[in-house]
mmCIF file of C-alpha atoms and ligand atoms in Angstrom:
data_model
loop_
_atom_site.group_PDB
_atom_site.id
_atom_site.type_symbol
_atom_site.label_atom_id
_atom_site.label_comp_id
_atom_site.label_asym_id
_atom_site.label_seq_id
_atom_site.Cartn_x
_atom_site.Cartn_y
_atom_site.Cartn_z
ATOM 1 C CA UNK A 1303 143.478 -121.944 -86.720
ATOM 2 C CA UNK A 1304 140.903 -120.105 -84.323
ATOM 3 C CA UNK A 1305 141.289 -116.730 -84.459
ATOM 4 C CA UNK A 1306 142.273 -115.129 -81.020
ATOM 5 C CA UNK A 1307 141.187 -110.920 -80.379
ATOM 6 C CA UNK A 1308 142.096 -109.254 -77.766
ATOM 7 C CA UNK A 1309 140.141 -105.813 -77.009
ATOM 8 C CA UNK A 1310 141.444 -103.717 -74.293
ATOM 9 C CA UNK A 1311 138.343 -102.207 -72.611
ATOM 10 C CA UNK A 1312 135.892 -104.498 -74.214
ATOM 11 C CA UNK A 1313 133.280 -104.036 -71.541
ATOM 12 C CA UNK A 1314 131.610 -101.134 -72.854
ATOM 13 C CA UNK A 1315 130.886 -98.511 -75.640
ATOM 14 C CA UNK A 1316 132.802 -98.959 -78.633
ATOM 15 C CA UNK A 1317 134.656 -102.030 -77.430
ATOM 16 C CA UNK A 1318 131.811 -103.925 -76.547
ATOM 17 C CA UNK A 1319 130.265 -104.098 -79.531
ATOM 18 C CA UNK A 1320 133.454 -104.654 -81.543
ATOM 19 C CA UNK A 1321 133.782 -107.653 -79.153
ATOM 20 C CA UNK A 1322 129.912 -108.407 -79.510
ATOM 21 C CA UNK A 1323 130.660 -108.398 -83.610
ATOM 22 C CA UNK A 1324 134.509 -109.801 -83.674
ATOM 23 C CA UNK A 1325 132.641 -113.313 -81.768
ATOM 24 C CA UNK A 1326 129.848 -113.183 -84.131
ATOM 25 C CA UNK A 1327 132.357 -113.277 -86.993
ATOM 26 C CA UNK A 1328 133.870 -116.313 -85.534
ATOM 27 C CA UNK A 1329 137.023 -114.896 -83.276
ATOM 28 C CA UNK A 1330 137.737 -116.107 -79.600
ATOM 29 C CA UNK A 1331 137.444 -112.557 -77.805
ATOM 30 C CA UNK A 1332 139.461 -111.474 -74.786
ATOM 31 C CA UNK A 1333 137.325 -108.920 -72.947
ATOM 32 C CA UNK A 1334 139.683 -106.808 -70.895
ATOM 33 C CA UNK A 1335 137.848 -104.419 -68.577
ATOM 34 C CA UNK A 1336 139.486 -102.313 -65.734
ATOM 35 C CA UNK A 1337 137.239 -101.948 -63.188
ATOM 36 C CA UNK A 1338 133.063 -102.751 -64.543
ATOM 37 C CA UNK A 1339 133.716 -106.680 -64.039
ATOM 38 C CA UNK A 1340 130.008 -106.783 -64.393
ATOM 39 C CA UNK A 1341 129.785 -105.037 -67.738
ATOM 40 C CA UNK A 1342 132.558 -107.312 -68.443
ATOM 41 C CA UNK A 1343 130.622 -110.783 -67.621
ATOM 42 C CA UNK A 1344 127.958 -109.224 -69.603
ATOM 43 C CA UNK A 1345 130.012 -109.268 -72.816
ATOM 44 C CA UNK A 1346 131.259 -112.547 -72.481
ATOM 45 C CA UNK A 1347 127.326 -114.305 -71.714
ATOM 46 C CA UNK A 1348 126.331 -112.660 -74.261
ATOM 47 C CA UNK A 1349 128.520 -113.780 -76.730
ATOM 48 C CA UNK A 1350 128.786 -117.443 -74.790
ATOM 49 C CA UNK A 1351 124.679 -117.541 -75.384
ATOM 50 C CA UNK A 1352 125.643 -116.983 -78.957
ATOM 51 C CA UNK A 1353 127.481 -119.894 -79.500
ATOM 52 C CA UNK A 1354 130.942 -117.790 -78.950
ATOM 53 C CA UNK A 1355 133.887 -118.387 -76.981
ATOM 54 C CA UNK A 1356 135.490 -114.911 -74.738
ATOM 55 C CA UNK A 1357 136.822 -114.761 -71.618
ATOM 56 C CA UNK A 1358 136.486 -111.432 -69.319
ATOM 57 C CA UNK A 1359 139.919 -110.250 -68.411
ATOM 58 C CA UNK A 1360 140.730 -107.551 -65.634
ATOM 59 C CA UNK A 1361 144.165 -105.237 -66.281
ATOM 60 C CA UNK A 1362 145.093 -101.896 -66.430
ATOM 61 C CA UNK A 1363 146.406 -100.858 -70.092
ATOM 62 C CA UNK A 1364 148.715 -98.418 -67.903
ATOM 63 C CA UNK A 1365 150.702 -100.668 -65.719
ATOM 64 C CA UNK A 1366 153.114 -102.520 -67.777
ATOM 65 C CA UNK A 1367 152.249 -105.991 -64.906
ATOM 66 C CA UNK A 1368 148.672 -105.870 -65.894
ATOM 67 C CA UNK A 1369 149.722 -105.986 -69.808
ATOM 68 C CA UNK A 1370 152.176 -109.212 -69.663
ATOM 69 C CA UNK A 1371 149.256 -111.131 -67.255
ATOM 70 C CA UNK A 1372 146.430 -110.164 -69.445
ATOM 71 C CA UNK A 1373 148.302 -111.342 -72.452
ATOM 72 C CA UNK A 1374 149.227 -114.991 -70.757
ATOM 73 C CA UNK A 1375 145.553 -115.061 -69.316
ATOM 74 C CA UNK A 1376 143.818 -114.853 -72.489
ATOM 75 C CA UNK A 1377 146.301 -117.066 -74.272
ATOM 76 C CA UNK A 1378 145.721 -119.895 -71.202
ATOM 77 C CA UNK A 1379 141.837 -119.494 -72.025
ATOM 78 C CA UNK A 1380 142.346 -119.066 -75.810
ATOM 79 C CA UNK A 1381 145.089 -119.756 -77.849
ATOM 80 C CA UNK A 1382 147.536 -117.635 -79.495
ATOM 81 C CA UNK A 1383 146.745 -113.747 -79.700
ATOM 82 C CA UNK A 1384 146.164 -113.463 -83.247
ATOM 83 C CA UNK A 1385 144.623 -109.912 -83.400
ATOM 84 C CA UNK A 1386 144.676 -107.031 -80.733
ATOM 85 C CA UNK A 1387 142.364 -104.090 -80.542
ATOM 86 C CA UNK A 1388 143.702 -101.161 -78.780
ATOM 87 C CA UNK A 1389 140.837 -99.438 -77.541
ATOM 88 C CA UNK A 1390 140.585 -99.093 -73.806
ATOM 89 C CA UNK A 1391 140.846 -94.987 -73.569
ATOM 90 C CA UNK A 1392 139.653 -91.957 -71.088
ATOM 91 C CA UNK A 1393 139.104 -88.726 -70.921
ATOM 92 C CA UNK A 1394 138.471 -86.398 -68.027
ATOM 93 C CA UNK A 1395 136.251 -82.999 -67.288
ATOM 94 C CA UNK A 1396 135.586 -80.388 -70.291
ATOM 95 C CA UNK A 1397 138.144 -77.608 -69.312
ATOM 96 C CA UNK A 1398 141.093 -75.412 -70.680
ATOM 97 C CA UNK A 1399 144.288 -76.458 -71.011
ATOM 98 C CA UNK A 1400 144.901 -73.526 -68.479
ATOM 99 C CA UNK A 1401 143.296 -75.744 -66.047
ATOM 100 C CA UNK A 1402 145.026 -78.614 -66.655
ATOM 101 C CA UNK A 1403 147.384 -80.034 -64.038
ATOM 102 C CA UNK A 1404 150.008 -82.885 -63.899
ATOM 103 C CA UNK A 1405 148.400 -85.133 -62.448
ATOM 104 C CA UNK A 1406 145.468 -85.605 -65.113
ATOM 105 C CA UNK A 1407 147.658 -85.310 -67.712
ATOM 106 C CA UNK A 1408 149.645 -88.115 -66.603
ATOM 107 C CA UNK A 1409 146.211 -89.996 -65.530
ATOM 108 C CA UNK A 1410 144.823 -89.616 -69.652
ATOM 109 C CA UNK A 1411 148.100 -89.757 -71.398
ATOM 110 C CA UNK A 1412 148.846 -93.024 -68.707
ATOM 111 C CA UNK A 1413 145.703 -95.057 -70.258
ATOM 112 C CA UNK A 1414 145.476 -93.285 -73.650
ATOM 113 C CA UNK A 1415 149.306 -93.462 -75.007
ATOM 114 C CA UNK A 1416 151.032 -95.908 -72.754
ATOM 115 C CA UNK A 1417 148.735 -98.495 -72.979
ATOM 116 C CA UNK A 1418 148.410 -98.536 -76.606
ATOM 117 C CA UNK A 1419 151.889 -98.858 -76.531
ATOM 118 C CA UNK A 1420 152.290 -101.404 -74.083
ATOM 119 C CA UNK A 1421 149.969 -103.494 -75.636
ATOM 120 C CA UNK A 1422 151.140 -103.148 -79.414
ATOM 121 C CA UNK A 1423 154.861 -104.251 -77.943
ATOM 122 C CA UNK A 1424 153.332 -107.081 -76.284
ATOM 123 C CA UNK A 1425 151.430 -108.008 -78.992
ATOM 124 C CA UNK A 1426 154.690 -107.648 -81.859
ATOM 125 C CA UNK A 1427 156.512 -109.813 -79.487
ATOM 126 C CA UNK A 1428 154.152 -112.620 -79.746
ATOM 127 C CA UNK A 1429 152.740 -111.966 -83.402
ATOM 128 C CA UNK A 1430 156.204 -110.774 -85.362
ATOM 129 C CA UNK A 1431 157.636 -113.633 -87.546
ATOM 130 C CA UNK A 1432 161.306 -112.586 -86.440
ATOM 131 C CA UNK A 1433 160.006 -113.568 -83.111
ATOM 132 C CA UNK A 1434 158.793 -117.154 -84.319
ATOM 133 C CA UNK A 1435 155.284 -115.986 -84.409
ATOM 134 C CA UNK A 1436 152.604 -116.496 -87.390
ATOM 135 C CA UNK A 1437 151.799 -112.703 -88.124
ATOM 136 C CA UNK A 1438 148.553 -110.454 -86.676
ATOM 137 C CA UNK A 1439 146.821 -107.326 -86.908
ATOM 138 C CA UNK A 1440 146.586 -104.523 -84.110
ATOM 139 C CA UNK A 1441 143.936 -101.609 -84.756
ATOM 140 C CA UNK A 1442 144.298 -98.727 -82.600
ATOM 141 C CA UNK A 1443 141.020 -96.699 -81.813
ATOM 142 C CA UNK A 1444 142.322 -93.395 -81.976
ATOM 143 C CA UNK A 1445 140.063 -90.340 -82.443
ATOM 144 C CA UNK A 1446 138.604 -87.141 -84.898
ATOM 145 C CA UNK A 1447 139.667 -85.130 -81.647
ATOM 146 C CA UNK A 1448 143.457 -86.196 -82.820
ATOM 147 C CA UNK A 1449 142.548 -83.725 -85.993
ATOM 148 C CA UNK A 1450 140.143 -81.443 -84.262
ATOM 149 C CA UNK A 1451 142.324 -80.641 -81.212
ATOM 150 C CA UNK A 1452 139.301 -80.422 -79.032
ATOM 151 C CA UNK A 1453 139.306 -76.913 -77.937
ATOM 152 C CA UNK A 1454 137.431 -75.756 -74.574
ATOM 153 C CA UNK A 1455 136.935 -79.771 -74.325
ATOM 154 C CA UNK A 1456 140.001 -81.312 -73.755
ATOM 155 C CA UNK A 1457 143.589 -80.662 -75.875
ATOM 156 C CA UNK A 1458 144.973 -83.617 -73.434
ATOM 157 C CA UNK A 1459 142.851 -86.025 -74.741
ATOM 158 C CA UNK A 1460 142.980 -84.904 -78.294
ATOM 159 C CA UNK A 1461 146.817 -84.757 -78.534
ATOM 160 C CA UNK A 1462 147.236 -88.541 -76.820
ATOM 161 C CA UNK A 1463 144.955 -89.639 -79.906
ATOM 162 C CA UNK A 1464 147.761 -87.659 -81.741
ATOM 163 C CA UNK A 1465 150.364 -89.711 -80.049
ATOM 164 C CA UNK A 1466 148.036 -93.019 -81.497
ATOM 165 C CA UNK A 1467 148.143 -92.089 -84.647
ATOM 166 C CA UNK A 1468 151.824 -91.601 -84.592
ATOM 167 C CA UNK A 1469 152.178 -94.815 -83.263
ATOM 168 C CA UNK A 1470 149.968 -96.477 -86.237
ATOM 169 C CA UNK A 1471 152.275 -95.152 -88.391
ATOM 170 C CA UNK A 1472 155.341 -95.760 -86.883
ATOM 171 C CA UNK A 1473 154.905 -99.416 -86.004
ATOM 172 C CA UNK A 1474 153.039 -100.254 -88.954
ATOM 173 C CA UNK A 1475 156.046 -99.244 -90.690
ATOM 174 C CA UNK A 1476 158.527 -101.223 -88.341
ATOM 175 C CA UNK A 1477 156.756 -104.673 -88.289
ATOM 176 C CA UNK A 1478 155.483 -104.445 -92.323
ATOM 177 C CA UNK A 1479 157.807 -106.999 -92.948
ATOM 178 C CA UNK A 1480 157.364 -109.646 -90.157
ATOM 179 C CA UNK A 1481 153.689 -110.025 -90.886
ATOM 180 C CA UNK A 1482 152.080 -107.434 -88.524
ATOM 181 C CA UNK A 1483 149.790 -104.966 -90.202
ATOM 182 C CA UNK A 1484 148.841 -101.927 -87.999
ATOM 183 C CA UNK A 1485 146.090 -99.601 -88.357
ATOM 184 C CA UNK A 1486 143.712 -97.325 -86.921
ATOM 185 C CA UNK A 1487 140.031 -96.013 -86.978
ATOM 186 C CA UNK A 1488 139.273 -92.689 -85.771
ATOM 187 C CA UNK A 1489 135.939 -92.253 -84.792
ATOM 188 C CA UNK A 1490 133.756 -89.025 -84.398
ATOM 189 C CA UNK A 1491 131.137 -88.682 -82.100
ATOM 190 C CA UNK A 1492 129.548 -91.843 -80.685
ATOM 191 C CA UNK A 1493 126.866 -92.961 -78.504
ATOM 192 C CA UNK A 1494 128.826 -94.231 -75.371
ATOM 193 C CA UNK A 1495 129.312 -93.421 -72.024
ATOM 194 C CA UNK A 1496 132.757 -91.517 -72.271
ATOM 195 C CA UNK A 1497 130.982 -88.610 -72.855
ATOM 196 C CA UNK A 1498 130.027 -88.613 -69.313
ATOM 197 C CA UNK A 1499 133.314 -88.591 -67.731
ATOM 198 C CA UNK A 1500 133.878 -85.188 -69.481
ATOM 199 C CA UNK A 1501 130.645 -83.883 -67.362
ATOM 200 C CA UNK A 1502 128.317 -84.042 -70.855
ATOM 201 C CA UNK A 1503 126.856 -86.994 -71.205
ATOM 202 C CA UNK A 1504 124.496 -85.685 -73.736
ATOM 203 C CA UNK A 1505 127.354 -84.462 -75.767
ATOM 204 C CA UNK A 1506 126.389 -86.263 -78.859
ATOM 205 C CA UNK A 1507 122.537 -84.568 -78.852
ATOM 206 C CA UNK A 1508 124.734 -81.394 -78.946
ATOM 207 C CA UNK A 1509 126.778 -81.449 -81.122
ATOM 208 C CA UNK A 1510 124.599 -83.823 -83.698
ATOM 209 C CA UNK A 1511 123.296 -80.962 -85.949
ATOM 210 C CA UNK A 1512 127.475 -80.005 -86.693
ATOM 211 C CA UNK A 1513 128.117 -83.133 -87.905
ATOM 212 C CA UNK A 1514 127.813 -83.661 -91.703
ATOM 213 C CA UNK A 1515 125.466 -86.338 -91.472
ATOM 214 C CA UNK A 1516 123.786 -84.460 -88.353
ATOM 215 C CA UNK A 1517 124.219 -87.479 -86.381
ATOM 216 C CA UNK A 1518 126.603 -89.232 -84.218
ATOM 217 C CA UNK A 1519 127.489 -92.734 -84.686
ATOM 218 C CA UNK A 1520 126.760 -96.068 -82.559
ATOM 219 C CA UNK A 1521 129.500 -97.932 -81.376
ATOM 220 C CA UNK A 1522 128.037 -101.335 -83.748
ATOM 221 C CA UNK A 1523 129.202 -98.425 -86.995
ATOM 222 C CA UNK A 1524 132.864 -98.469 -85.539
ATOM 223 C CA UNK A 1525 132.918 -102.195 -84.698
ATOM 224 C CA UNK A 1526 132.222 -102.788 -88.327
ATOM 225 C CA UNK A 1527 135.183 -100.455 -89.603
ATOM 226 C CA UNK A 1528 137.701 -102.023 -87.249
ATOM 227 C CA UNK A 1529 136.546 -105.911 -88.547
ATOM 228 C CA UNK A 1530 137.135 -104.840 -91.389
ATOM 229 C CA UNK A 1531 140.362 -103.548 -90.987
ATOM 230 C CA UNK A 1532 141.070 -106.826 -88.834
ATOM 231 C CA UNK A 1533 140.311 -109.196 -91.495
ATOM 232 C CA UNK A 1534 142.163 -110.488 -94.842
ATOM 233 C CA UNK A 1535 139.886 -108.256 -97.115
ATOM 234 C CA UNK A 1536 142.481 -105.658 -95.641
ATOM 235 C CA UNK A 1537 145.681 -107.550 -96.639
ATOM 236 C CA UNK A 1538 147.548 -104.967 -98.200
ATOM 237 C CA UNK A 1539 146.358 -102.307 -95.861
ATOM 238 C CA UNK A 1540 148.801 -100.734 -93.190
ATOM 239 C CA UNK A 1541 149.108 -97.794 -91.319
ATOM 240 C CA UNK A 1542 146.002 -96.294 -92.463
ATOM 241 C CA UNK A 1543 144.138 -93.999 -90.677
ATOM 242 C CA UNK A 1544 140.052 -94.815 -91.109
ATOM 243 C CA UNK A 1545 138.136 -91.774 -90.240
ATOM 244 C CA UNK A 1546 134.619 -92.963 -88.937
ATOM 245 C CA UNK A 1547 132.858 -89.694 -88.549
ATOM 246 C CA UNK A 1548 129.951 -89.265 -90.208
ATOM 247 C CA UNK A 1549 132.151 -86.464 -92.063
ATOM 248 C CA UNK A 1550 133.059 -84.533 -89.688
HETATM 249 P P1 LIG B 561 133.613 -96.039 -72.770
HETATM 250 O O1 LIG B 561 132.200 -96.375 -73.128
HETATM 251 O O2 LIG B 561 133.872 -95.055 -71.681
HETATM 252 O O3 LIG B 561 134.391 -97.417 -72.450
HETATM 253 C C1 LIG B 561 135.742 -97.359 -72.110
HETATM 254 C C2 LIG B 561 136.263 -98.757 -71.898
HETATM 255 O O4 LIG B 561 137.664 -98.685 -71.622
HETATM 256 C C3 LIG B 561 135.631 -99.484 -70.745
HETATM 257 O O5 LIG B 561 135.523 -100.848 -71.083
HETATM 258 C C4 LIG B 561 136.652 -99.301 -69.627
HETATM 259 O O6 LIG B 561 136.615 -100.358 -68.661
HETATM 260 C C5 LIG B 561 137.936 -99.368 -70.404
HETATM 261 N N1 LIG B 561 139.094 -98.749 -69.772
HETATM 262 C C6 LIG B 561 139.264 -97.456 -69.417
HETATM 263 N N2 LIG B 561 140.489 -97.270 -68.895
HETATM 264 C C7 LIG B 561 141.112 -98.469 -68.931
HETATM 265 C C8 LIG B 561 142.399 -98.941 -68.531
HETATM 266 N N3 LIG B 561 143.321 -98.108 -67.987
HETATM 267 N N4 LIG B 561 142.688 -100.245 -68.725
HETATM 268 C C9 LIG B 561 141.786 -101.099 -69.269
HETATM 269 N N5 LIG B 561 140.560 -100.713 -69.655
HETATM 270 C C10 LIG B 561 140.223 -99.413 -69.481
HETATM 271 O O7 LIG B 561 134.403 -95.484 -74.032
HETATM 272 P P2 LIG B 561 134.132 -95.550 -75.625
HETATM 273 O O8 LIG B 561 133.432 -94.314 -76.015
HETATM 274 O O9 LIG B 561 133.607 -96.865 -76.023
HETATM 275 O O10 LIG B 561 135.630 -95.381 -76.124
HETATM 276 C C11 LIG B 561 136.426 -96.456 -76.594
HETATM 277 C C12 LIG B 561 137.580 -95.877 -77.371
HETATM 278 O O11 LIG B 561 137.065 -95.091 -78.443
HETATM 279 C C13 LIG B 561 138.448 -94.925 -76.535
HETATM 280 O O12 LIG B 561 139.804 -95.100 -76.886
HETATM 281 C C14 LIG B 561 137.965 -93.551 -76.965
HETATM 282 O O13 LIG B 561 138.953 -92.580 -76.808
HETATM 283 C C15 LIG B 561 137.656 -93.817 -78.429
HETATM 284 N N6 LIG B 561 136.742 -92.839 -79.027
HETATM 285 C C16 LIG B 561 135.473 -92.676 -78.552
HETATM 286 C C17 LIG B 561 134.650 -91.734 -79.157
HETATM 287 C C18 LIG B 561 133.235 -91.478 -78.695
HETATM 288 O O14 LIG B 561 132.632 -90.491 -79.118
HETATM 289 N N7 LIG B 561 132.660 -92.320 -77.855
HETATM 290 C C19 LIG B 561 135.127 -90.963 -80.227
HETATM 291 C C20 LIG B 561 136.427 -91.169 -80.672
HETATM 292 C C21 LIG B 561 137.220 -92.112 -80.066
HETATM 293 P P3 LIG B 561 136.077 -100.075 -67.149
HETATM 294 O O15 LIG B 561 134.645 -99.663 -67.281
HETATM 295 O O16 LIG B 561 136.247 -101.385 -66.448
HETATM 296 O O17 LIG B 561 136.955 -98.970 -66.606
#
């Protein structure tokens, strides 16, 4: 049976290469992207030149339409979603929570927390044996911040990758025994563009000598962690938490 990912934001950073890596590994990948349909078509030649199979698929992780259509889209192109990889997440400016107002927070929490949870229901649904399904794996890519609270940065942000990790643990715990397992990486500092969208794109240079390895990580280092956690050499692994930090 092919193996089927999805990876919510799969066009760039972290999700990219897990996509890049999940194809290489022999899994049909559904490349959601929100908005960089470019970035997107990228993925998907890239991986097609390789001998892959993906398919670029637009949605919004935050509007519960998008979900259901991006589900049915990839399993028209695919097959059955075997494997989903929550990762499509933002964050906004560096400030205080004292200069935080309602409408970011619902913006971040929006993408971060209800599309992770969106996505894992629409997933169980269509993976849970009580449902007729034939079992899967979700990974969520929460975050260090969840730990670390990002002070000065951005508490919003850190506390949705809370809300993740609750979630892991939580579903993994509900679907153990209909074949689901449900994990999560959280990573530390990585080479991508999110850092921009905070207003620091060289956040990583930074902050690099802090780190316990006094480095940050690329996005092919987290790819590898969530295969991993994807595949059967993690059979008896649920609701973990993998920290991919370089220590910190
Ligand atoms: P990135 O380079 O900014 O890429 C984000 C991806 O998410 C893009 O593909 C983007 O697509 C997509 N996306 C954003 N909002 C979306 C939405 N509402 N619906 C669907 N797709 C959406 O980010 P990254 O650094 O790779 O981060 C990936 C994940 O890792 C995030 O959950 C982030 O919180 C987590 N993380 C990152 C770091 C780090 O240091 N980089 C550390 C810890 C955790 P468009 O371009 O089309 O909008």
């Amino acid at each position: 049976m092919t193996r089927v990912v999805l990876i919510t934001g799969g066009s760039r950073g972290i999700g990219a290469a897990t996509a890049r890596l999940a194809a290489f590994q022999g899994y049909a990948v559904g490349v959601n992207y929100r908005q960089d349909a470019e970035a997107a078509g990228e993925v998907v030649r890239d991986i097609e030149r390789a001998g892959g199979r993906a398919l670029a698929v637009q949605g919004d992780v935050g509007r519960e339409e998008d979900v259901e259509r991006l589900f049915e889209e990839v399993e028209a192109g695919l097959g059955r979603v075997t494997a989903l990889v929550n990762n499509a997440g933002v964050l906004e400016r560096q400030t205080r929570v004292d200069g935080m107002d309602a409408a970011r927070l619902s913006r971040v929490l929006t993408t971060n927390v209800i599309g992770s949870f969106l996505c894992a229901g629409a997933a169980v649904r269509r993976m849970s044996t009580r449902r007729g399904g034939a079992g899967g794996v979700i990974v969520n890519v929460s975050s260090r911040a969840a730990v670390l609270g990002s002070p000065g940065e951005y508490v919003d942000y850190a506390a949705s990758k809370g809300a993740v990790d609750t979630l892991t643990v939580g579903l993994a715990r509900e679907v153990a025994a209909e074949g689901i397992r449900v994990c999560a990486v959280r990573p530390g500092i990585i080479e991508t563009e999110i850092h921009a969208l905070g207003g620091e794109p060289d956040r990583v240079t930074r902050l690099a000598s802090g780190i316990p390895m006094e480095r940050g990580g690329s996005p092919e280092e987290v790819a590898r962690a969530i295969l991993w956690l994807l595949s059967d050499e993690a059979s008896y692994v649920t609701g973990a938490l993998l920290d991919v930090g370089g220590g910190r």
